[in-house]
Coordinates of C-alpha atoms in Angstrom, one line a residue:
M1 CA -66.0 -120.6 54.0
A2 CA -68.2 -118.4 51.9
P3 CA -69.0 -119.8 48.4
P4 CA -67.2 -118.1 45.5
A5 CA -68.9 -115.1 43.9
E6 CA -71.1 -115.8 40.9
V7 CA -69.4 -115.4 37.6
L8 CA -72.8 -115.3 35.9
A9 CA -76.3 -114.5 37.1
V10 CA -79.3 -114.7 34.9
R11 CA -82.6 -113.3 36.3
G12 CA -86.0 -113.6 34.6
L13 CA -84.7 -114.1 31.1
S14 CA -87.5 -114.3 28.5
K15 CA -87.6 -114.5 24.7
T16 CA -90.6 -114.7 22.3
F17 CA -90.6 -115.4 18.6
P18 CA -93.7 -115.1 16.5
G19 CA -96.2 -117.5 18.0
V20 CA -93.7 -119.1 20.3
R21 CA -92.6 -118.4 23.9
A22 CA -89.1 -119.8 23.6
L23 CA -87.9 -118.8 27.0
D24 CA -90.1 -117.8 30.0
D25 CA -88.7 -116.1 33.1
V26 CA -85.6 -118.3 33.4
D27 CA -82.9 -118.0 36.1
L28 CA -79.4 -119.4 36.0
T29 CA -76.3 -118.9 38.1
L30 CA -72.7 -120.1 37.5
H31 CA -69.8 -120.0 39.9
P32 CA -66.1 -120.2 39.1
G33 CA -64.9 -123.8 38.6
E34 CA -68.5 -125.1 38.3
V35 CA -69.4 -127.7 35.6
H36 CA -73.1 -127.0 35.1
A37 CA -75.3 -129.4 33.2
L38 CA -78.0 -127.7 31.0
I39 CA -80.5 -130.2 29.8
G40 CA -84.0 -130.6 28.3
E41 CA -85.7 -132.2 25.4
N42 CA -86.1 -130.7 21.9
G43 CA -87.8 -127.3 22.2
A44 CA -87.0 -126.9 25.9
G45 CA -85.2 -123.6 25.4
K46 CA -81.5 -124.6 25.7
S47 CA -80.4 -123.2 22.4
T48 CA -82.3 -120.0 23.0
L49 CA -80.7 -119.5 26.4
I50 CA -77.2 -120.1 25.0
K51 CA -77.9 -117.6 22.2
L52 CA -79.1 -115.0 24.6
L53 CA -76.0 -115.5 26.8
T54 CA -73.6 -115.2 23.8
G55 CA -75.2 -112.2 21.9
V56 CA -76.9 -114.0 19.1
Y57 CA -80.3 -112.9 20.4
R58 CA -81.4 -110.0 22.6
P59 CA -83.7 -110.8 25.5
D60 CA -87.3 -109.4 25.7
A61 CA -87.1 -109.3 29.5
G62 CA -84.6 -110.1 32.2
D63 CA -81.0 -109.3 33.1
I64 CA -77.6 -110.9 32.6
T65 CA -74.9 -110.1 35.1
F66 CA -71.4 -111.2 34.1
Q67 CA -68.5 -110.9 36.6
G68 CA -70.5 -108.4 38.7
R69 CA -71.8 -106.1 36.0
K70 CA -74.9 -106.1 33.9
V71 CA -74.2 -106.9 30.3
S72 CA -76.1 -106.9 27.0
F73 CA -73.9 -108.3 24.2
A74 CA -74.8 -107.2 20.7
T75 CA -72.8 -109.9 18.9
P76 CA -71.2 -113.3 19.7
L77 CA -67.8 -111.6 19.1
E78 CA -68.5 -109.1 21.8
A79 CA -69.5 -111.9 24.2
Q80 CA -66.3 -113.8 23.3
K81 CA -64.1 -110.8 23.9
A82 CA -65.8 -110.3 27.3
G83 CA -65.0 -113.9 28.3
I84 CA -67.8 -116.2 27.2
S85 CA -66.8 -118.8 24.6
T86 CA -69.1 -121.3 23.0
I87 CA -68.3 -124.7 21.3
Y88 CA -71.2 -125.6 19.1
Q89 CA -72.3 -129.2 18.2
E90 CA -71.8 -128.2 14.5
V91 CA -68.3 -126.8 14.0
N92 CA -68.7 -123.1 13.2
L93 CA -65.2 -122.4 11.8
I94 CA -64.1 -121.6 8.3
P95 CA -63.3 -124.8 6.3
L96 CA -61.2 -123.1 3.6
L97 CA -58.8 -121.4 6.0
S98 CA -55.9 -123.2 7.5
V99 CA -56.1 -124.9 10.8
A100 CA -53.8 -122.3 12.3
R101 CA -55.8 -119.3 10.9
N102 CA -59.0 -120.9 12.4
L103 CA -57.3 -121.3 15.8
F104 CA -56.2 -117.6 15.9
L105 CA -59.1 -116.1 14.0
G106 CA -59.6 -112.5 15.2
R107 CA -56.4 -112.5 17.3
E108 CA -53.7 -113.3 14.8
P109 CA -50.1 -112.7 16.0
R110 CA -48.4 -109.7 14.3
N111 CA -44.8 -108.8 13.8
R112 CA -43.3 -105.4 14.6
F113 CA -44.4 -104.1 11.3
G114 CA -48.0 -105.0 12.0
L115 CA -48.0 -107.8 9.5
L116 CA -49.3 -111.3 10.1
D117 CA -46.6 -113.4 11.7
V118 CA -47.3 -116.7 9.9
A119 CA -44.4 -118.6 11.3
R120 CA -45.2 -117.8 14.9
M121 CA -48.9 -118.5 14.3
N122 CA -48.2 -121.9 12.9
R123 CA -45.7 -122.7 15.6
E124 CA -48.1 -121.7 18.4
A125 CA -51.0 -123.5 16.7
E126 CA -49.0 -126.8 16.7
Q127 CA -48.1 -126.4 20.3
A128 CA -51.7 -125.6 21.4
L129 CA -53.3 -128.5 19.4
G130 CA -50.6 -130.8 20.7
T131 CA -51.9 -130.4 24.2
Y132 CA -55.2 -131.8 23.0
G133 CA -53.7 -134.8 21.2
V134 CA -54.2 -133.3 17.8
R135 CA -51.1 -133.8 15.6
V136 CA -51.8 -132.3 12.1
D137 CA -50.3 -130.0 9.6
V138 CA -51.7 -126.7 10.8
R139 CA -51.0 -125.1 7.4
Q140 CA -53.6 -127.3 5.7
P141 CA -57.2 -126.2 5.2
L142 CA -59.5 -127.1 8.2
R143 CA -61.8 -129.1 5.9
T144 CA -59.0 -131.7 5.4
L145 CA -59.5 -132.8 9.0
G146 CA -62.0 -135.3 10.3
V147 CA -65.1 -133.9 12.1
G148 CA -63.7 -135.0 15.5
A149 CA -60.4 -133.2 14.9
Q150 CA -62.2 -130.1 13.8
Q151 CA -64.2 -130.2 17.0
M152 CA -61.0 -130.3 19.0
V153 CA -59.7 -127.2 17.0
A154 CA -62.9 -125.4 18.1
L155 CA -62.3 -126.5 21.7
A156 CA -58.7 -125.3 21.6
R157 CA -59.8 -122.0 20.1
A158 CA -62.5 -121.4 22.8
V159 CA -60.2 -122.2 25.7
A160 CA -57.4 -120.0 24.2
T161 CA -59.5 -116.8 24.4
D162 CA -59.0 -116.3 28.1
A163 CA -62.7 -117.3 28.7
R164 CA -64.3 -117.1 32.2
I165 CA -67.2 -119.2 30.9
V166 CA -67.0 -122.0 28.3
V167 CA -70.3 -123.3 26.9
M168 CA -70.1 -126.8 25.4
D169 CA -73.1 -127.8 23.2
E170 CA -73.1 -131.6 22.7
P171 CA -69.3 -131.6 22.6
T172 CA -68.8 -135.3 22.3
S173 CA -71.3 -136.0 19.5
S174 CA -68.5 -136.2 16.9
L175 CA -65.6 -137.4 19.0
E176 CA -63.8 -140.7 19.1
P177 CA -63.2 -142.4 22.5
R178 CA -59.7 -141.1 22.7
E179 CA -60.9 -137.6 22.0
V180 CA -63.6 -137.9 24.6
E181 CA -61.0 -138.7 27.2
T182 CA -59.0 -135.6 26.1
L183 CA -62.1 -133.4 26.3
F184 CA -62.8 -134.6 29.9
S185 CA -59.2 -133.9 30.9
V186 CA -59.6 -130.4 29.4
I187 CA -62.9 -129.8 31.4
R188 CA -61.1 -130.8 34.6
R189 CA -58.3 -128.4 33.8
L190 CA -60.8 -125.6 33.2
R191 CA -62.6 -126.5 36.4
D192 CA -59.4 -126.4 38.4
A193 CA -58.5 -123.1 36.9
G194 CA -61.7 -121.5 38.1
I195 CA -63.4 -121.4 34.7
A196 CA -67.1 -122.2 34.7
V197 CA -68.4 -124.7 32.1
V198 CA -71.9 -125.0 30.9
Y199 CA -72.3 -128.6 29.6
V200 CA -75.2 -129.4 27.3
S201 CA -75.6 -133.1 26.5
H202 CA -78.2 -135.8 26.3
R203 CA -75.8 -138.5 27.5
L204 CA -76.6 -139.2 31.1
D205 CA -73.3 -141.0 31.8
E206 CA -71.3 -137.9 30.8
L207 CA -73.5 -135.6 32.9
Y208 CA -73.1 -137.6 36.1
A209 CA -69.4 -138.1 35.5
M210 CA -68.5 -134.4 34.8
C211 CA -71.2 -132.1 36.2
S212 CA -71.8 -130.9 39.8
T213 CA -75.0 -128.9 39.2
V214 CA -77.9 -129.2 36.8
T215 CA -80.6 -126.9 35.4
V216 CA -83.5 -128.6 33.6
L217 CA -85.6 -126.7 31.1
R218 CA -88.9 -127.8 29.7
D219 CA -91.2 -125.8 27.3
G220 CA -89.1 -122.7 27.8
R221 CA -89.3 -122.7 31.7
R222 CA -86.8 -123.8 34.3
V223 CA -88.3 -126.8 36.1
H224 CA -85.4 -127.8 38.2
H225 CA -82.1 -126.5 39.5
G226 CA -79.8 -128.1 42.1
R227 CA -77.0 -130.5 42.8
L228 CA -76.9 -133.3 40.2
A229 CA -76.0 -135.9 42.8
D230 CA -79.3 -135.2 44.6
L231 CA -81.3 -136.3 41.5
D232 CA -81.2 -140.0 40.5
R233 CA -81.4 -140.9 36.8
L234 CA -85.0 -141.9 36.8
A235 CA -86.0 -138.7 38.6
L236 CA -83.9 -136.7 36.1
V237 CA -85.6 -138.3 33.1
S238 CA -89.0 -137.8 34.7
T239 CA -88.3 -134.1 35.2
M240 CA -87.0 -133.7 31.6
L241 CA -90.1 -135.3 30.1
G242 CA -92.6 -133.7 32.4
R243 CA -94.0 -136.9 33.9
D244 CA -94.8 -137.0 37.6
L245 CA -92.8 -139.9 39.0
G246 CA -95.5 -140.8 41.5
D247 CA -98.2 -140.9 38.9
V248 CA -96.1 -143.0 36.6
R249 CA -95.4 -145.6 39.3
E250 CA -99.1 -145.8 40.1
E251 CA -99.9 -146.7 36.5
G252 CA -98.1 -149.9 37.0
A253 CA -98.5 -152.2 34.0
T254 CA -101.5 -150.6 32.5
K255 CA -101.4 -150.5 28.7
F256 CA -103.9 -148.1 27.2
S257 CA -104.4 -149.3 23.7
G258 CA -105.3 -152.6 22.2
D259 CA -102.6 -154.4 20.3
H260 CA -102.6 -154.2 16.5
Q261 CA -103.0 -157.6 14.9
A262 CA -99.9 -158.4 12.8
A263 CA -100.9 -159.9 9.4
G264 CA -98.0 -162.4 9.4
T265 CA -95.1 -163.6 11.4
R266 CA -92.4 -162.7 8.8
P267 CA -91.1 -159.2 9.3
V268 CA -92.0 -156.7 6.5
L269 CA -88.9 -154.8 7.6
R270 CA -85.7 -156.2 9.2
A271 CA -82.8 -153.8 9.9
E272 CA -79.8 -155.5 11.5
G273 CA -76.6 -154.0 12.8
L274 CA -77.1 -150.5 11.5
T275 CA -74.0 -148.4 12.2
V276 CA -73.3 -144.8 11.4
P277 CA -70.1 -143.4 12.8
H278 CA -70.7 -141.2 15.9
K279 CA -74.5 -141.7 15.5
L280 CA -75.6 -145.4 15.5
H281 CA -73.9 -148.5 16.9
E282 CA -75.2 -151.9 15.8
V283 CA -78.9 -150.9 15.9
S284 CA -81.4 -153.6 15.0
V285 CA -85.1 -153.4 14.6
S286 CA -87.8 -155.4 12.9
I287 CA -91.5 -154.7 12.0
R288 CA -94.2 -157.1 11.1
P289 CA -97.1 -156.3 8.7
G290 CA -99.8 -154.5 10.7
E291 CA -97.5 -153.8 13.6
V292 CA -96.6 -150.4 15.1
V293 CA -93.1 -150.5 16.7
G294 CA -92.2 -147.5 18.8
L295 CA -88.7 -146.0 19.1
G296 CA -88.1 -144.6 22.6
G297 CA -85.3 -142.6 24.0
L298 CA -84.2 -139.1 24.9
L299 CA -83.4 -136.4 22.3
G300 CA -80.1 -137.4 20.6
S301 CA -80.5 -141.1 21.5
G302 CA -80.5 -142.1 17.8
R303 CA -84.2 -142.3 17.0
T304 CA -84.2 -140.0 14.0
E305 CA -80.8 -141.3 12.8
T306 CA -82.3 -144.9 12.8
A307 CA -85.2 -143.8 10.7
K308 CA -82.9 -141.9 8.3
A309 CA -80.5 -144.9 8.0
I310 CA -83.4 -147.2 7.1
S311 CA -84.8 -144.8 4.5
G312 CA -81.4 -144.1 2.9
A313 CA -81.3 -140.4 4.1
L314 CA -78.3 -141.2 6.3
A315 CA -75.4 -143.2 4.9
R316 CA -74.5 -146.2 7.1
S317 CA -71.1 -147.8 7.3
S318 CA -72.5 -151.3 8.0
G319 CA -75.7 -153.1 8.5
E320 CA -78.3 -154.9 6.4
I321 CA -81.9 -154.1 5.6
T322 CA -84.5 -156.5 4.1
V323 CA -88.0 -155.5 3.0
A324 CA -90.6 -158.3 2.7
G325 CA -87.7 -160.8 2.7
A326 CA -85.8 -159.1 -0.1
P327 CA -82.4 -157.4 0.6
L328 CA -82.4 -153.7 0.1
R329 CA -79.8 -153.1 -2.6
G330 CA -78.0 -149.8 -2.3
G331 CA -78.2 -147.3 0.5
S332 CA -80.0 -144.5 -1.3
T333 CA -83.4 -142.9 -0.6
P334 CA -84.7 -143.8 -4.1
A335 CA -83.7 -147.4 -3.6
A336 CA -85.6 -147.4 -0.2
I337 CA -88.7 -145.8 -1.8
R338 CA -88.7 -148.4 -4.6
A339 CA -88.5 -151.2 -2.0
G340 CA -91.5 -149.8 -0.2
I341 CA -90.1 -147.6 2.6
S342 CA -91.4 -144.1 3.2
L343 CA -90.2 -141.6 5.8
L344 CA -92.3 -138.8 7.3
P345 CA -89.5 -136.5 8.6
E346 CA -89.5 -134.8 11.9
D347 CA -89.0 -131.3 10.4
R348 CA -91.9 -131.1 8.0
K349 CA -91.0 -127.5 7.0
S350 CA -87.4 -128.0 5.9
E351 CA -87.4 -131.7 5.0
G352 CA -91.0 -132.3 3.9
I353 CA -93.5 -129.8 2.4
V354 CA -92.7 -127.4 -0.3
P355 CA -94.6 -124.3 1.0
G356 CA -94.9 -122.5 -2.3
L357 CA -96.5 -125.5 -4.1
S358 CA -100.1 -126.4 -3.9
V359 CA -101.7 -129.3 -1.9
R360 CA -102.1 -131.2 -5.2
E361 CA -98.5 -130.7 -6.2
N362 CA -97.1 -131.7 -2.8
I363 CA -99.1 -134.9 -2.7
A364 CA -98.2 -135.9 -6.2
L365 CA -94.5 -135.0 -5.8
A366 CA -93.0 -138.4 -5.0
A367 CA -95.4 -140.3 -7.3
L368 CA -94.7 -138.3 -10.4
P369 CA -92.3 -140.9 -12.0
R370 CA -95.1 -143.5 -11.8
L371 CA -97.7 -141.1 -13.1
S372 CA -95.8 -140.2 -16.3
R373 CA -95.4 -141.9 -19.6
F374 CA -92.7 -140.8 -22.1
G375 CA -92.1 -137.8 -19.8
L376 CA -95.7 -136.6 -19.8
V377 CA -97.6 -136.6 -16.6
S378 CA -101.2 -137.9 -16.6
E379 CA -103.2 -135.0 -15.1
A380 CA -106.2 -137.3 -14.7
R381 CA -104.3 -139.8 -12.6
V382 CA -102.8 -137.1 -10.5
D383 CA -106.3 -135.6 -9.8
S384 CA -107.6 -139.1 -9.0
I385 CA -104.9 -139.8 -6.4
V386 CA -105.1 -136.3 -4.9
D387 CA -108.9 -136.5 -4.6
T388 CA -108.6 -140.0 -3.0
F389 CA -106.2 -138.9 -0.2
V390 CA -107.7 -135.5 0.4
K391 CA -110.9 -137.4 1.3
R392 CA -109.4 -140.3 3.1
L393 CA -107.2 -138.1 5.3
R394 CA -109.8 -135.4 5.7
I395 CA -107.4 -132.7 4.6
K396 CA -109.0 -129.2 5.1
A397 CA -108.1 -126.9 2.3
S398 CA -110.1 -124.4 0.2
S399 CA -109.1 -126.5 -2.9
P400 CA -106.3 -128.9 -4.0
H401 CA -104.7 -125.8 -5.6
Q402 CA -104.3 -123.9 -2.3
K403 CA -100.7 -123.4 -1.3
V404 CA -99.7 -126.0 1.3
G405 CA -97.8 -123.3 3.3
E406 CA -101.2 -121.6 4.0
L407 CA -102.6 -124.7 5.8
S408 CA -102.5 -125.5 9.5
G409 CA -99.7 -127.6 10.9
G410 CA -102.0 -130.6 11.2
N411 CA -103.2 -130.4 7.6
Q412 CA -99.6 -129.9 6.4
Q413 CA -98.7 -133.2 8.2
K414 CA -101.7 -134.9 6.5
V415 CA -100.5 -133.7 3.1
L416 CA -97.1 -135.3 3.8
L417 CA -98.8 -138.5 4.8
A418 CA -100.8 -138.5 1.6
R419 CA -97.6 -138.0 -0.4
W420 CA -96.1 -141.2 0.9
L421 CA -99.3 -143.2 1.1
A422 CA -99.7 -142.5 -2.6
M423 CA -96.5 -144.6 -3.1
N424 CA -98.2 -147.7 -1.7
P425 CA -95.5 -148.3 0.9
K426 CA -94.9 -151.5 2.8
V427 CA -93.3 -149.7 5.7
L428 CA -94.0 -146.2 7.0
L429 CA -91.5 -144.4 9.2
L430 CA -93.1 -141.7 11.3
D431 CA -90.7 -139.3 13.0
E432 CA -92.6 -137.1 15.5
P433 CA -95.8 -137.2 13.4
T434 CA -97.9 -135.1 15.9
R435 CA -95.3 -132.5 16.9
G436 CA -96.4 -128.9 16.5
I437 CA -100.1 -129.6 15.7
D438 CA -103.2 -128.9 17.7
V439 CA -105.0 -131.4 19.9
G440 CA -107.7 -132.2 17.4
A441 CA -105.3 -132.7 14.5
K442 CA -103.1 -134.8 16.8
A443 CA -106.0 -137.2 17.5
E444 CA -106.8 -137.5 13.8
V445 CA -103.2 -138.3 12.9
Q446 CA -103.1 -140.9 15.7
K447 CA -106.3 -142.5 14.4
L448 CA -104.9 -142.6 10.9
V449 CA -101.8 -144.4 12.1
D450 CA -104.0 -147.0 13.8
E451 CA -106.0 -147.4 10.5
L452 CA -102.9 -147.9 8.5
A453 CA -101.7 -150.6 10.8
E454 CA -105.0 -152.3 10.7
D455 CA -104.7 -152.3 6.9
G456 CA -101.4 -154.3 7.2
L457 CA -98.8 -151.5 6.9
G458 CA -95.7 -151.8 9.0
V459 CA -95.2 -148.6 11.1
L460 CA -92.2 -147.3 12.9
L461 CA -93.3 -144.6 15.4
I462 CA -90.9 -142.1 16.9
S463 CA -92.4 -139.7 19.5
S464 CA -91.1 -137.7 22.4
D465 CA -94.6 -137.9 23.9
L466 CA -94.4 -141.0 26.2
E467 CA -98.2 -141.4 26.3
E468 CA -98.4 -141.3 22.6
L469 CA -95.6 -143.8 22.2
I470 CA -97.1 -146.2 24.7
E471 CA -100.7 -146.0 23.6
G472 CA -99.8 -146.2 19.9
S473 CA -97.2 -149.0 19.9
D474 CA -97.3 -152.8 20.1
R475 CA -93.6 -152.9 21.0
V476 CA -91.1 -150.2 22.0
V477 CA -87.4 -150.4 21.2
V478 CA -85.4 -148.1 23.5
L479 CA -82.3 -146.3 22.3
K480 CA -79.6 -144.5 24.2
D481 CA -76.4 -142.9 22.8
G482 CA -77.1 -144.5 19.4
A483 CA -77.5 -148.1 20.7
V484 CA -80.4 -150.4 21.6
V485 CA -80.6 -150.7 25.4
G486 CA -83.9 -152.5 25.7
E487 CA -87.2 -153.6 24.2
L488 CA -90.6 -153.6 25.9
T489 CA -93.5 -155.8 24.7
G490 CA -97.0 -156.5 25.9
D491 CA -97.8 -155.5 29.5
D492 CA -94.2 -154.2 29.9
V493 CA -95.0 -151.2 27.6
T494 CA -95.7 -148.7 30.4
E495 CA -94.3 -145.3 31.2
D496 CA -92.6 -146.5 34.4
K497 CA -90.7 -149.3 32.6
L498 CA -89.9 -147.1 29.6
M499 CA -88.5 -144.3 31.8
R500 CA -86.5 -146.8 33.8
T501 CA -85.0 -148.3 30.6
I502 CA -84.1 -144.9 29.3
A503 CA -82.6 -143.8 32.6
G504 CA -80.8 -147.1 33.3
G505 CA -79.7 -148.0 29.7
G506 CA -78.1 -151.4 30.1
E507 CA -75.1 -150.7 27.9
P508 CA -71.6 -150.6 29.3
V509 CA -70.4 -147.1 30.3
H510 CA -67.6 -145.8 28.1
D511 CA -64.1 -146.0 29.6
A512 CA -63.6 -142.2 29.4
V513 CA -66.8 -141.7 31.4
K514 CA -65.8 -144.3 34.0
E515 CA -62.5 -142.5 34.4
A516 CA -64.1 -139.1 34.7
A517 CA -66.6 -140.5 37.3
T518 CA -63.8 -141.8 39.5
D519 CA -61.3 -139.0 38.9
G520 CA -60.5 -137.0 42.1

């Protein structure tokens, strides 16, 4: 029997933004009833590809053929009307409108006079949501629902638009176990009805349970396409991260860097049982003075969330943190800073630097309360601190008064480091400290991290670069789906064992995933 005709064929799709080749000559095919995994690390091009398919962006090159004809959607609404629906990780509905209005937005039922038929809309909304296990007052504003219920409303809306393709971007990130089971049953219904599903997720268990085919993107290129069952988990992780499996296995137990010498046996930081609903589950990590502890795992495994929970940037529902033996009182960022915890965030542009302010002002920003007396800032003390760290970190700027937005990415990162080092922290949390900077600046930042550890600072290092993580860490705690699944120490800190831990992840598989994997 001939395979069913393609519902979607993408050929040579490319997209460039200023200074960035986001997508480079990518092909993708979808068949009716196919559940297709689209995966890759941060910056791989997944979001760009989805936005090109759904009319958010226009491609620079390449063709999109949908149901046998070439298309070029000008808007997401145009793509949706044609039959491509998208469920985003962040619910993109209107919080102030009722649940029913959100469900029928753009296709509201009308009576014979052309007026909105509210009674019918509410009735049909209740019926539609009931099939997804959502029992709510559909007349209430959407914002009164929990995030998981809002996600189910978005799912119901996407399916109700007579879609031929449904794109699901991290659909289980905000769902409770019962809701995950409902989602999987919906995907099976879509599959059986001949609707193609593009499933974007970092959760390997879900991928292997629900998906038949897989496309792997890395650095904007398609690096693998085929049947998911033909690729074991270790090979899949290796493909995503761009590490040759044979080379990694040959490395054996080689550890490249010398261990940092911890200044004492008592941890400078101890975080125990950190839990954030839908993000972290009983995560524990400790750091001794002078030790660099790496956090390993794929994108979405909970690395950034762990750092934010420790620093007070993400509210936790349970868990305890102690710094130098003293309990951290309160869960706020100011409390964490006062206790000696500093976080260098992953996104330095939106969460770190203030581009319009000078190098001097950016460095002094966090320390201003300590540099002032009776509300007056000591300019001399500011100048002294700025001068010290500009020299120590070798920040290249025309002067301390140059706007930090005019500096290179590496020097912006050094300015952020200087800001937090000026606070004399006990613990430094580094989230992707070398991302987006050139090779020379990367080496300088890595050297600085080593120097800080040698000075007795406790460092938590998050990096998607396996080599950087292994060479720079004394221990590596491995996360998967928001939980700790392993810890590597000493000679066990190798790429091979790290990738095996990420791929295997020793935690129990969720019941919903088990059921999906065995469902006929």
